[in-house]
C-alpha positions as a LaTeX table, in Angstrom:
\begin{tabular}{lrrr}
\hline
Residue & $x$ (\AA) & $y$ (\AA) & $z$ (\AA) \\
\hline
Met1 & 45.10 & 159.08 & $-44.66$ \\
Pro2 & 47.52 & 161.08 & $-46.88$ \\
Val3 & 50.09 & 162.99 & $-44.83$ \\
Ser4 & 49.53 & 166.09 & $-46.97$ \\
Leu5 & 45.98 & 166.37 & $-45.61$ \\
Val6 & 47.19 & 166.65 & $-42.00$ \\
Ile7 & 47.42 & 170.32 & $-40.96$ \\
Pro8 & 49.79 & 170.90 & $-38.01$ \\
Gln9 & 49.98 & 174.18 & $-36.13$ \\
Gly10 & 52.17 & 175.14 & $-33.21$ \\
Thr11 & 53.02 & 178.07 & $-30.97$ \\
Ile12 & 55.98 & 178.60 & $-28.67$ \\
Ser13 & 55.84 & 181.64 & $-26.37$ \\
Val14 & 58.70 & 182.67 & $-24.09$ \\
Gly15 & 58.04 & 185.54 & $-21.66$ \\
Ile16 & 61.13 & 187.56 & $-20.71$ \\
Asp17 & 61.35 & 189.86 & $-17.68$ \\
Ala18 & 63.83 & 192.64 & $-18.47$ \\
Thr19 & 62.51 & 195.23 & $-16.01$ \\
Asp20 & 65.86 & 195.22 & $-14.19$ \\
Leu21 & 67.27 & 197.18 & $-17.14$ \\
Phe22 & 65.13 & 200.23 & $-16.35$ \\
Asp23 & 63.50 & 199.71 & $-12.91$ \\
Arg24 & 66.71 & 198.93 & $-11.04$ \\
Tyr25 & 67.09 & 199.81 & $-7.36$ \\
Asp26 & 70.86 & 199.94 & $-6.84$ \\
Glu27 & 70.72 & 200.37 & $-3.08$ \\
Glu28 & 69.18 & 196.91 & $-2.71$ \\
Tyr29 & 72.08 & 195.23 & $-4.55$ \\
Glu30 & 75.09 & 197.01 & $-3.08$ \\
Asp31 & 76.18 & 193.96 & $-1.04$ \\
Val32 & 75.19 & 191.28 & $-3.58$ \\
Pro33 & 78.07 & 189.78 & $-5.62$ \\
Gly34 & 77.64 & 190.32 & $-9.37$ \\
Ser35 & 74.84 & 192.83 & $-8.78$ \\
Ser36 & 76.38 & 195.32 & $-11.20$ \\
Phe37 & 74.80 & 193.40 & $-14.09$ \\
Pro38 & 71.03 & 193.64 & $-14.72$ \\
Gln39 & 69.15 & 190.40 & $-14.13$ \\
Ile40 & 67.16 & 189.28 & $-17.19$ \\
Glu41 & 65.13 & 186.13 & $-16.69$ \\
Ile42 & 62.50 & 183.97 & $-18.34$ \\
Asn43 & 59.41 & 184.10 & $-16.14$ \\
Lys44 & 56.91 & 182.17 & $-18.25$ \\
Met45 & 56.69 & 179.75 & $-21.16$ \\
His46 & 53.84 & 178.36 & $-23.21$ \\
Ile47 & 53.92 & 175.60 & $-25.82$ \\
Ser48 & 50.88 & 174.49 & $-27.81$ \\
Gln49 & 50.51 & 172.11 & $-30.74$ \\
Ser50 & 47.50 & 171.01 & $-32.75$ \\
Ile51 & 46.90 & 168.63 & $-35.64$ \\
Glu52 & 43.83 & 168.88 & $-37.84$ \\
Ala53 & 43.08 & 165.79 & $-39.91$ \\
Pro54 & 40.11 & 165.37 & $-42.28$ \\
Leu55 & 38.46 & 161.96 & $-41.77$ \\
Thr56 & 35.81 & 162.26 & $-44.47$ \\
Ser57 & 34.46 & 165.04 & $-46.64$ \\
Thr58 & 32.31 & 166.24 & $-43.70$ \\
Asp59 & 34.19 & 165.05 & $-40.58$ \\
Thr60 & 37.41 & 166.45 & $-39.14$ \\
Ala61 & 39.42 & 165.41 & $-36.07$ \\
Ile62 & 41.48 & 167.96 & $-34.14$ \\
Leu63 & 44.07 & 166.84 & $-31.57$ \\
Ser64 & 45.68 & 169.61 & $-29.50$ \\
Gly65 & 47.77 & 169.99 & $-26.39$ \\
Asn66 & 49.51 & 172.72 & $-24.44$ \\
Leu67 & 51.98 & 173.20 & $-21.61$ \\
Ser68 & 52.42 & 176.39 & $-19.59$ \\
Thr69 & 54.67 & 177.48 & $-16.76$ \\
Gln70 & 54.96 & 180.78 & $-14.91$ \\
Asn71 & 57.20 & 181.61 & $-11.96$ \\
Gly72 & 57.80 & 177.95 & $-11.18$ \\
Asn73 & 54.17 & 176.83 & $-11.44$ \\
Gly74 & 52.94 & 175.01 & $-14.51$ \\
Gly75 & 50.27 & 172.88 & $-16.04$ \\
Gly76 & 49.01 & 171.42 & $-19.25$ \\
Ser77 & 46.09 & 169.86 & $-21.03$ \\
Ile78 & 45.22 & 167.70 & $-24.02$ \\
Asn79 & 42.07 & 167.98 & $-26.12$ \\
Leu80 & 40.36 & 165.96 & $-28.82$ \\
Ala81 & 37.64 & 167.54 & $-30.95$ \\
Leu82 & 35.43 & 166.03 & $-33.64$ \\
Arg83 & 33.82 & 168.45 & $-36.09$ \\
Arg84 & 31.05 & 167.62 & $-38.55$ \\
Val85 & 29.73 & 169.90 & $-41.26$ \\
Thr86 & 26.00 & 169.24 & $-41.38$ \\
Ser87 & 25.17 & 171.53 & $-44.29$ \\
Ala88 & 26.22 & 174.71 & $-46.03$ \\
Lys89 & 24.50 & 176.61 & $-43.20$ \\
Gly90 & 25.98 & 174.97 & $-40.13$ \\
Trp91 & 28.38 & 172.65 & $-38.32$ \\
Gly92 & 28.80 & 171.06 & $-34.90$ \\
Glu93 & 31.82 & 170.22 & $-32.77$ \\
Leu94 & 32.23 & 167.85 & $-29.81$ \\
Glu95 & 35.30 & 168.33 & $-27.59$ \\
Phe96 & 36.87 & 166.19 & $-24.86$ \\
Gly97 & 39.82 & 167.28 & $-22.77$ \\
Ala98 & 41.82 & 166.62 & $-19.63$ \\
Gly99 & 44.40 & 168.60 & $-17.69$ \\
Asp100 & 46.03 & 168.94 & $-14.30$ \\
Leu101 & 44.46 & 172.35 & $-13.62$ \\
His102 & 40.83 & 172.06 & $-14.70$ \\
Gly103 & 40.25 & 168.30 & $-14.69$ \\
Pro104 & 38.04 & 166.61 & $-17.30$ \\
Leu105 & 36.57 & 168.88 & $-19.96$ \\
Phe106 & 33.53 & 168.41 & $-22.15$ \\
Gly107 & 32.46 & 170.96 & $-24.75$ \\
Leu108 & 29.83 & 171.30 & $-27.44$ \\
Lys109 & 29.77 & 173.91 & $-30.20$ \\
Ile110 & 26.96 & 174.41 & $-32.68$ \\
Phe111 & 26.98 & 176.93 & $-35.50$ \\
Arg112 & 23.91 & 177.67 & $-37.56$ \\
Asn113 & 23.09 & 180.44 & $-39.98$ \\
Leu114 & 19.41 & 180.96 & $-39.15$ \\
Thr115 & 18.44 & 182.96 & $-42.23$ \\
Pro116 & 20.30 & 184.67 & $-45.05$ \\
Arg117 & 19.28 & 187.99 & $-43.50$ \\
Cys118 & 21.02 & 187.45 & $-40.15$ \\
Phe119 & 24.07 & 189.38 & $-41.30$ \\
Ile120 & 24.73 & 192.48 & $-43.37$ \\
Thr121 & 27.76 & 193.18 & $-45.51$ \\
Thr122 & 28.16 & 196.91 & $-46.09$ \\
Asn123 & 30.39 & 196.31 & $-49.13$ \\
Cys124 & 32.92 & 193.81 & $-50.43$ \\
Asn125 & 35.64 & 195.16 & $-48.09$ \\
Thr126 & 33.73 & 195.88 & $-44.86$ \\
Met127 & 32.21 & 193.40 & $-42.41$ \\
Gly128 & 30.44 & 193.74 & $-39.06$ \\
Tyr129 & 30.55 & 191.16 & $-36.25$ \\
Leu130 & 28.49 & 190.65 & $-33.10$ \\
Gln131 & 29.67 & 188.07 & $-30.56$ \\
Trp132 & 28.30 & 187.01 & $-27.17$ \\
Arg133 & 30.43 & 184.93 & $-24.83$ \\
Trp134 & 28.69 & 183.26 & $-21.89$ \\
Gly135 & 30.38 & 181.93 & $-18.77$ \\
Ile136 & 32.50 & 183.19 & $-15.89$ \\
Gln137 & 33.92 & 185.99 & $-18.05$ \\
Ser138 & 30.79 & 186.82 & $-20.04$ \\
Ala139 & 30.98 & 189.61 & $-22.60$ \\
Met140 & 29.25 & 191.17 & $-25.59$ \\
Asn141 & 31.60 & 192.21 & $-28.37$ \\
Thr142 & 30.82 & 194.14 & $-31.54$ \\
Ser143 & 33.31 & 195.09 & $-34.24$ \\
Ile144 & 33.57 & 196.54 & $-37.73$ \\
Val145 & 36.43 & 195.38 & $-39.95$ \\
Arg146 & 37.44 & 196.97 & $-43.24$ \\
Asp147 & 40.07 & 195.12 & $-45.24$ \\
Thr148 & 41.46 & 196.31 & $-48.57$ \\
Lys149 & 44.53 & 195.56 & $-50.64$ \\
Ser150 & 46.50 & 198.36 & $-48.96$ \\
Ser151 & 44.97 & 198.67 & $-45.46$ \\
His152 & 43.16 & 196.93 & $-42.60$ \\
Leu153 & 40.99 & 198.89 & $-40.14$ \\
Thr154 & 39.23 & 197.51 & $-37.04$ \\
Leu155 & 36.81 & 199.28 & $-34.70$ \\
Ala156 & 35.69 & 197.23 & $-31.69$ \\
Met157 & 33.79 & 197.66 & $-28.43$ \\
Gln158 & 33.26 & 195.13 & $-25.63$ \\
Leu159 & 30.97 & 195.22 & $-22.61$ \\
Gly160 & 31.68 & 192.45 & $-20.14$ \\
Ile161 & 32.93 & 191.16 & $-16.83$ \\
Pro162 & 35.66 & 191.91 & $-15.83$ \\
His163 & 36.84 & 193.85 & $-18.90$ \\
Ser164 & 35.06 & 196.48 & $-20.97$ \\
Phe165 & 36.96 & 198.44 & $-23.58$ \\
Met166 & 36.98 & 200.29 & $-26.89$ \\
Met167 & 39.65 & 199.70 & $-29.52$ \\
Val168 & 40.72 & 201.08 & $-32.87$ \\
Ser169 & 43.56 & 199.59 & $-34.93$ \\
Tyr170 & 44.95 & 200.34 & $-38.37$ \\
Gln171 & 47.40 & 198.43 & $-40.54$ \\
His172 & 48.98 & 199.68 & $-43.76$ \\
Lys173 & 50.11 & 197.10 & $-46.33$ \\
Phe174 & 52.95 & 198.09 & $-48.62$ \\
Gln175 & 52.81 & 196.58 & $-52.09$ \\
Asp176 & 56.43 & 195.43 & $-52.11$ \\
Glu177 & 58.14 & 192.08 & $-52.56$ \\
Asp178 & 58.70 & 191.66 & $-48.80$ \\
Gln179 & 55.01 & 192.31 & $-47.95$ \\
Thr180 & 55.92 & 194.97 & $-45.37$ \\
Arg181 & 53.16 & 196.06 & $-42.98$ \\
Val182 & 53.08 & 198.79 & $-40.33$ \\
Lys183 & 50.35 & 198.91 & $-37.70$ \\
Gly184 & 49.12 & 200.88 & $-34.73$ \\
Ser185 & 46.28 & 200.55 & $-32.21$ \\
Leu186 & 44.68 & 202.32 & $-29.26$ \\
Lys187 & 42.80 & 200.41 & $-26.56$ \\
Val188 & 40.93 & 202.14 & $-23.71$ \\
Gly189 & 39.06 & 200.28 & $-20.98$ \\
Phe190 & 38.58 & 199.66 & $-17.26$ \\
Phe191 & 42.07 & 198.10 & $-17.16$ \\
Gly192 & 43.72 & 201.32 & $-18.40$ \\
Thr193 & 45.02 & 202.57 & $-21.73$ \\
Ile194 & 47.32 & 200.75 & $-24.15$ \\
Val195 & 48.99 & 202.16 & $-27.27$ \\
Glu196 & 50.70 & 199.72 & $-29.62$ \\
Tyr197 & 52.69 & 200.22 & $-32.81$ \\
Gly198 & 54.87 & 197.92 & $-34.85$ \\
Ala199 & 55.76 & 196.37 & $-38.18$ \\
Glu200 & 56.20 & 193.00 & $-39.83$ \\
Arg201 & 58.07 & 191.87 & $-42.91$ \\
Lys202 & 58.64 & 188.72 & $-44.92$ \\
Ile203 & 62.29 & 187.69 & $-44.50$ \\
Ser204 & 62.22 & 184.47 & $-46.53$ \\
Arg205 & 59.83 & 182.37 & $-48.59$ \\
His206 & 58.09 & 180.88 & $-45.53$ \\
Ser207 & 59.07 & 183.25 & $-42.68$ \\
Val208 & 57.54 & 186.51 & $-41.45$ \\
Leu209 & 59.19 & 188.56 & $-38.68$ \\
Gly210 & 57.31 & 191.19 & $-36.69$ \\
Ala211 & 57.89 & 193.46 & $-33.70$ \\
Thr212 & 55.38 & 195.46 & $-31.66$ \\
Val213 & 55.96 & 198.05 & $-28.93$ \\
Ser214 & 53.24 & 198.23 & $-26.26$ \\
Val215 & 52.98 & 201.31 & $-24.02$ \\
Gly216 & 50.24 & 201.32 & $-21.39$ \\
Val217 & 49.02 & 202.50 & $-18.02$ \\
Pro218 & 49.49 & 200.72 & $-15.65$ \\
Gln219 & 51.10 & 197.94 & $-17.74$ \\
Gly220 & 54.28 & 199.86 & $-18.59$ \\
Val221 & 56.42 & 199.24 & $-21.68$ \\
Ser222 & 56.82 & 195.90 & $-23.47$ \\
Leu223 & 58.42 & 194.70 & $-26.68$ \\
Lys224 & 56.77 & 191.77 & $-28.47$ \\
Ile225 & 58.72 & 189.86 & $-31.13$ \\
Lys226 & 56.94 & 187.30 & $-33.31$ \\
Leu227 & 58.29 & 184.93 & $-35.95$ \\
Asn228 & 55.94 & 182.94 & $-38.18$ \\
Arg229 & 57.69 & 180.04 & $-39.87$ \\
Ala230 & 55.29 & 178.03 & $-42.07$ \\
Ser231 & 52.68 & 176.73 & $-39.59$ \\
Gln232 & 54.80 & 177.43 & $-36.49$ \\
Thr233 & 54.65 & 180.63 & $-34.44$ \\
Tyr234 & 57.41 & 181.78 & $-32.08$ \\
Phe235 & 56.43 & 184.59 & $-29.71$ \\
Phe236 & 58.74 & 186.50 & $-27.35$ \\
Pro237 & 57.07 & 189.15 & $-25.15$ \\
Val238 & 59.77 & 191.18 & $-23.34$ \\
His239 & 58.56 & 193.25 & $-20.36$ \\
Leu240 & 60.90 & 196.25 & $-20.07$ \\
Thr241 & 59.41 & 198.40 & $-17.32$ \\
Asp242 & 56.29 & 198.94 & $-15.22$ \\
Gln243 & 56.59 & 202.71 & $-15.68$ \\
Leu244 & 56.23 & 205.07 & $-18.63$ \\
Leu245 & 59.91 & 205.78 & $-19.23$ \\
Pro246 & 60.90 & 207.59 & $-22.47$ \\
Ser247 & 64.23 & 205.73 & $-22.48$ \\
Ala248 & 62.43 & 202.35 & $-22.48$ \\
Val249 & 60.14 & 203.45 & $-25.34$ \\
Phe250 & 63.15 & 204.71 & $-27.31$ \\
Tyr251 & 65.21 & 201.53 & $-26.94$ \\
Ala252 & 62.18 & 199.31 & $-27.62$ \\
Thr253 & 61.61 & 201.20 & $-30.88$ \\
Val254 & 65.14 & 201.81 & $-32.16$ \\
Gly255 & 66.81 & 198.63 & $-30.87$ \\
Pro256 & 64.85 & 196.11 & $-33.00$ \\
Leu257 & 65.25 & 198.32 & $-36.10$ \\
Val258 & 69.04 & 198.52 & $-35.75$ \\
Ile259 & 69.33 & 194.78 & $-35.07$ \\
Tyr260 & 67.02 & 193.90 & $-37.98$ \\
Phe261 & 68.84 & 196.02 & $-40.57$ \\
Ala262 & 72.22 & 194.74 & $-39.37$ \\
Met263 & 71.04 & 191.11 & $-39.50$ \\
His264 & 69.34 & 191.64 & $-42.86$ \\
Arg265 & 72.48 & 193.09 & $-44.42$ \\
Leu266 & 75.07 & 190.81 & $-42.81$ \\
Val267 & 73.19 & 187.51 & $-42.46$ \\
Ile268 & 69.77 & 187.23 & $-44.13$ \\
Lys269 & 70.57 & 188.85 & $-47.48$ \\
Pro270 & 73.84 & 186.90 & $-48.08$ \\
Tyr271 & 72.11 & 183.67 & $-47.02$ \\
Leu272 & 69.17 & 184.20 & $-49.39$ \\
Arg273 & 71.55 & 185.14 & $-52.21$ \\
Ala274 & 73.60 & 181.98 & $-51.66$ \\
Gln275 & 70.43 & 179.88 & $-51.44$ \\
Lys276 & 69.16 & 181.34 & $-54.72$ \\
Glu277 & 72.50 & 180.62 & $-56.40$ \\
Arg278 & 72.38 & 177.00 & $-55.20$ \\
Glu279 & 68.84 & 176.59 & $-56.53$ \\
Leu280 & 69.82 & 178.13 & $-59.88$ \\
Glu281 & 72.87 & 175.86 & $-60.12$ \\
Lys282 & 70.70 & 172.79 & $-59.49$ \\
Gln283 & 68.23 & 174.03 & $-62.08$ \\
Arg284 & 71.01 & 174.57 & $-64.61$ \\
Glu285 & 72.37 & 171.07 & $-64.04$ \\
Ser286 & 68.92 & 169.48 & $-64.38$ \\
Thr287 & 68.09 & 171.44 & $-67.55$ \\
Ala288 & 71.53 & 171.36 & $-69.20$ \\
Ser289 & 70.58 & 168.67 & $-71.72$ \\
Asp290 & 67.27 & 170.40 & $-72.47$ \\
Ile291 & 69.05 & 173.73 & $-73.04$ \\
Leu292 & 71.52 & 172.05 & $-75.40$ \\
Gln293 & 68.65 & 170.55 & $-77.39$ \\
Lys294 & 66.84 & 173.91 & $-77.55$ \\
Lys295 & 70.07 & 175.57 & $-78.67$ \\
Gln296 & 70.52 & 173.08 & $-81.52$ \\
Glu297 & 66.90 & 173.56 & $-82.59$ \\
Ala298 & 67.32 & 177.36 & $-82.53$ \\
Glu299 & 70.53 & 177.18 & $-84.60$ \\
Ala300 & 68.78 & 174.95 & $-87.15$ \\
Ala301 & 65.88 & 177.42 & $-87.35$ \\
Val302 & 68.31 & 180.33 & $-87.88$ \\
Arg303 & 69.97 & 178.48 & $-90.79$ \\
Leu304 & 66.58 & 178.01 & $-92.43$ \\
Met305 & 65.81 & 181.72 & $-91.99$ \\
Gln306 & 68.92 & 182.99 & $-93.78$ \\
Glu307 & 67.38 & 183.23 & $-97.26$ \\
Ser308 & 64.14 & 184.83 & $-95.99$ \\
Val309 & 66.12 & 187.34 & $-93.91$ \\
Arg310 & 68.27 & 188.27 & $-96.92$ \\
Arg311 & 65.14 & 189.14 & $-98.94$ \\
Ile312 & 63.62 & 191.08 & $-96.02$ \\
Ile313 & 66.81 & 193.13 & $-95.61$ \\
Glu314 & 66.91 & 193.94 & $-99.34$ \\
Ala315 & 63.28 & 195.10 & $-99.24$ \\
Glu316 & 63.84 & 197.22 & $-96.11$ \\
Glu317 & 67.01 & 198.80 & $-97.50$ \\
Ala318 & 65.16 & 199.75 & $-100.67$ \\
Arg319 & 62.55 & 201.70 & $-98.67$ \\
Met320 & 64.97 & 202.97 & $-95.94$ \\
Gly321 & 63.01 & 200.85 & $-93.50$ \\
Leu322 & 63.79 & 198.78 & $-90.41$ \\
Ile323 & 67.15 & 196.98 & $-90.31$ \\
Val324 & 68.17 & 195.06 & $-87.18$ \\
Val325 & 71.89 & 195.78 & $-86.75$ \\
Asn326 & 72.42 & 193.74 & $-83.58$ \\
Ala327 & 70.10 & 191.96 & $-81.16$ \\
Trp328 & 71.00 & 190.12 & $-77.95$ \\
Tyr329 & 68.82 & 188.11 & $-75.58$ \\
Gly330 & 69.62 & 186.87 & $-72.06$ \\
Lys331 & 71.00 & 188.15 & $-68.77$ \\
Phe332 & 72.91 & 191.44 & $-68.97$ \\
Val333 & 75.33 & 192.32 & $-66.13$ \\
Asn334 & 75.56 & 196.05 & $-65.44$ \\
Asp335 & 77.24 & 195.93 & $-62.03$ \\
Asn336 & 81.04 & 196.29 & $-62.36$ \\
Ser337 & 81.55 & 193.94 & $-59.40$ \\
Arg338 & 79.85 & 191.15 & $-61.37$ \\
Lys339 & 81.63 & 191.60 & $-64.71$ \\
Asn340 & 83.45 & 188.32 & $-64.19$ \\
Glu341 & 80.19 & 186.38 & $-64.41$ \\
Lys342 & 79.84 & 184.05 & $-67.38$ \\
Val343 & 78.13 & 185.70 & $-70.35$ \\
Lys344 & 74.56 & 184.46 & $-70.62$ \\
Val345 & 73.31 & 186.17 & $-73.78$ \\
Ile346 & 72.72 & 184.87 & $-77.30$ \\
Asp347 & 72.76 & 186.61 & $-80.67$ \\
Val348 & 69.19 & 186.86 & $-82.03$ \\
Thr349 & 69.80 & 189.33 & $-84.87$ \\
Val350 & 68.67 & 186.97 & $-87.63$ \\
Pro351 & 65.47 & 185.62 & $-86.00$ \\
Leu352 & 64.43 & 189.13 & $-84.98$ \\
Gln353 & 64.96 & 190.51 & $-88.50$ \\
Cys354 & 62.84 & 187.63 & $-89.79$ \\
Leu355 & 59.89 & 188.95 & $-87.74$ \\
Val356 & 60.03 & 192.41 & $-89.37$ \\
Lys357 & 57.02 & 193.09 & $-91.57$ \\
Asp358 & 56.36 & 196.35 & $-93.44$ \\
Ser359 & 59.11 & 198.13 & $-91.47$ \\
Lys360 & 57.53 & 197.16 & $-88.16$ \\
Leu361 & 58.38 & 194.71 & $-85.39$ \\
Ile362 & 55.73 & 193.88 & $-82.78$ \\
Leu363 & 56.31 & 191.47 & $-79.86$ \\
Thr364 & 53.59 & 190.60 & $-77.35$ \\
Glu365 & 53.71 & 190.33 & $-73.53$ \\
Ala366 & 55.23 & 186.86 & $-73.40$ \\
Ser367 & 58.66 & 185.34 & $-72.89$ \\
Lys368 & 60.86 & 185.84 & $-75.93$ \\
Ala369 & 62.37 & 182.36 & $-75.39$ \\
Gly370 & 59.45 & 180.86 & $-77.30$ \\
Leu371 & 60.09 & 182.82 & $-80.51$ \\
Pro372 & 61.51 & 180.98 & $-83.56$ \\
Gly373 & 65.31 & 180.98 & $-83.40$ \\
Phe374 & 65.33 & 181.87 & $-79.67$ \\
Tyr375 & 66.04 & 179.71 & $-76.62$ \\
Asp376 & 66.52 & 180.34 & $-72.89$ \\
Pro377 & 70.28 & 180.67 & $-72.15$ \\
Cys378 & 69.81 & 181.21 & $-68.40$ \\
Val379 & 66.85 & 179.27 & $-67.00$ \\
Gly380 & 65.32 & 180.77 & $-63.86$ \\
Glu381 & 67.05 & 184.16 & $-64.17$ \\
Glu382 & 65.77 & 187.55 & $-65.30$ \\
Lys383 & 66.32 & 188.15 & $-69.01$ \\
Ser384 & 66.14 & 191.11 & $-71.37$ \\
Leu385 & 66.18 & 191.78 & $-75.11$ \\
Lys386 & 68.60 & 194.45 & $-76.35$ \\
Val387 & 68.12 & 195.69 & $-79.92$ \\
Leu388 & 70.23 & 198.07 & $-82.01$ \\
Tyr389 & 68.37 & 198.89 & $-85.21$ \\
Gln390 & 68.40 & 201.36 & $-88.07$ \\
Phe391 & 65.33 & 203.17 & $-89.33$ \\
Arg392 & 65.33 & 205.90 & $-91.99$ \\
Gly393 & 69.12 & 205.72 & $-91.88$ \\
Val394 & 69.23 & 206.65 & $-88.17$ \\
Leu395 & 70.41 & 204.33 & $-85.40$ \\
His396 & 67.99 & 203.42 & $-82.59$ \\
Gln397 & 68.48 & 201.32 & $-79.47$ \\
Val398 & 66.10 & 199.77 & $-76.93$ \\
Met399 & 66.24 & 197.26 & $-74.08$ \\
Ser400 & 63.07 & 195.39 & $-73.15$ \\
Ala401 & 62.29 & 193.02 & $-70.27$ \\
Asp402 & 61.57 & 189.41 & $-71.19$ \\
Asn403 & 57.80 & 189.55 & $-70.62$ \\
Glu404 & 57.37 & 193.14 & $-71.77$ \\
Ala405 & 55.63 & 194.01 & $-75.03$ \\
Leu406 & 57.86 & 195.66 & $-77.64$ \\
Arg407 & 56.96 & 197.76 & $-80.66$ \\
Ile408 & 59.57 & 199.29 & $-82.98$ \\
Pro409 & 60.43 & 201.65 & $-84.49$ \\
Lys410 & 59.80 & 204.44 & $-81.97$ \\
Gln411 & 61.08 & 208.00 & $-81.82$ \\
Ser412 & 62.04 & 207.51 & $-78.15$ \\
His413 & 64.55 & 204.81 & $-79.16$ \\
Arg414 & 66.53 & 207.20 & $-81.33$ \\
Ile415 & 70.23 & 207.58 & $-80.46$ \\
Asp416 & 71.23 & 211.23 & $-80.14$ \\
Ala417 & 74.10 & 211.90 & $-82.54$ \\
Asp418 & 75.44 & 214.62 & $-80.23$ \\
Gly419 & 75.65 & 212.16 & $-77.33$ \\
\hline
\end{tabular}
C-alpha cells in the first residue's frame, strides 16, 4: 500500500484550570507557604489518533485510538472500522472496539439515499440537515447552513435528552492572503446561555491558529486556543472563572491579541522571511545553469534584432511615433533599507522596441520572461516591467507587474513637465 494513500489525523487537547486568577479566596491561603501566587494546573488531557487507509477502490480500513485523563482518573480505547461503499447511493461500516471504561464495542452503520427526493437544496450555497440520534442521549437535530465565499451562517435546533437548545452562529471570511476569519455564536438551552466569539488566521503554509472566548451562564468564562498543523490539531481550553467577571472577559479578549501581534512581529514574520530567503537561495542555486543558458539565448536574440529595431526606430521617428527610450525588467527595490540588495533587473529596451507595431505596443496577461530577448533574472520573486518611452515627442513612463497586461501609449503615462 503506498504511504501517500494513508491519511493520519490526530488531536491533542490539554484542559487548563486558571480559575485561581479570578476566583481566588485569599483568606483560605493566608497560612499556606507560596500562596501569594495563583495556582494554574492542568486538570484534563485527551489524545486521539486515527489512520485511514484505502484497501481497494471500495473498501477502507480505519484504525483509531484515544487516551483521556481528568483529575487523576483516566481511560482509553482502540477501534477498528471497515467501510465499504456499496454504490453511489450508500455505504456500510462495521466497527470493533475495546477499552477499559466501556468494555468490548461492536457497531454497525448503514447509509442509504432512499430516493433522489429525500433532500432539498434551496440553492447552491444553502443546505438543510435533519438528524436523529438514538440511544441513551437520544436527540432530534435540524439545521440550516449557508456557506458562501465571504461568510458561513448556521441555524440549528435540537430536541433531546438531556439537552435541548437553539443556536445561531456566523463566520465572516476575509479575502486576504492569511485567510482571516472572525466568528460569533449564541446558544440557548436547558443548560443555560453561551455566547462565543473569536478569530482564526493562517500563520504559515500548513498552520492555522485560532482563539475563541466563551461566556456563559452558569459555565463562566473560558478561553479556547486551537492550532491546526497539517492533519494534527492541538486544543487548549483554559477555564478562567465560574462567574461573569468583566475583568476575565477583558483579559481573555485582549490578552491573546497582544500576544499574537507581538509573536507575529518578533517571531513568526522574521522566521517566515528567513525561510522564504532560504527557499529562494536553493531555487537560485538549482536554476543557476538554466538562467545562464536563458541569458545567453536572450543576448543572441537581441543581437539578431538589432537591424530590425533600427528600421522600426527610423519609421517611428519619421511619424513622431513610439520610441522606447529605456526598459528594465526584474525585481525593483524601493525600500531604502534594502538598497544594498543585488540588482536583479535586465535591460530589455531592444526586445521591447522590436515588438512595437504601428506606434503601439500590446502585451498580454502573461509573464514577460517568455518574450523574445527576455529571461527571468530572479526566479521565484515578484518582477515588474518599467518602461520610459517617447510618443509625439513627449516622455511617458509606466511600471507594470509581470503578469499584468500592458498597452502603450496612454495619456495616463505622460510625465508632467512641471513636475
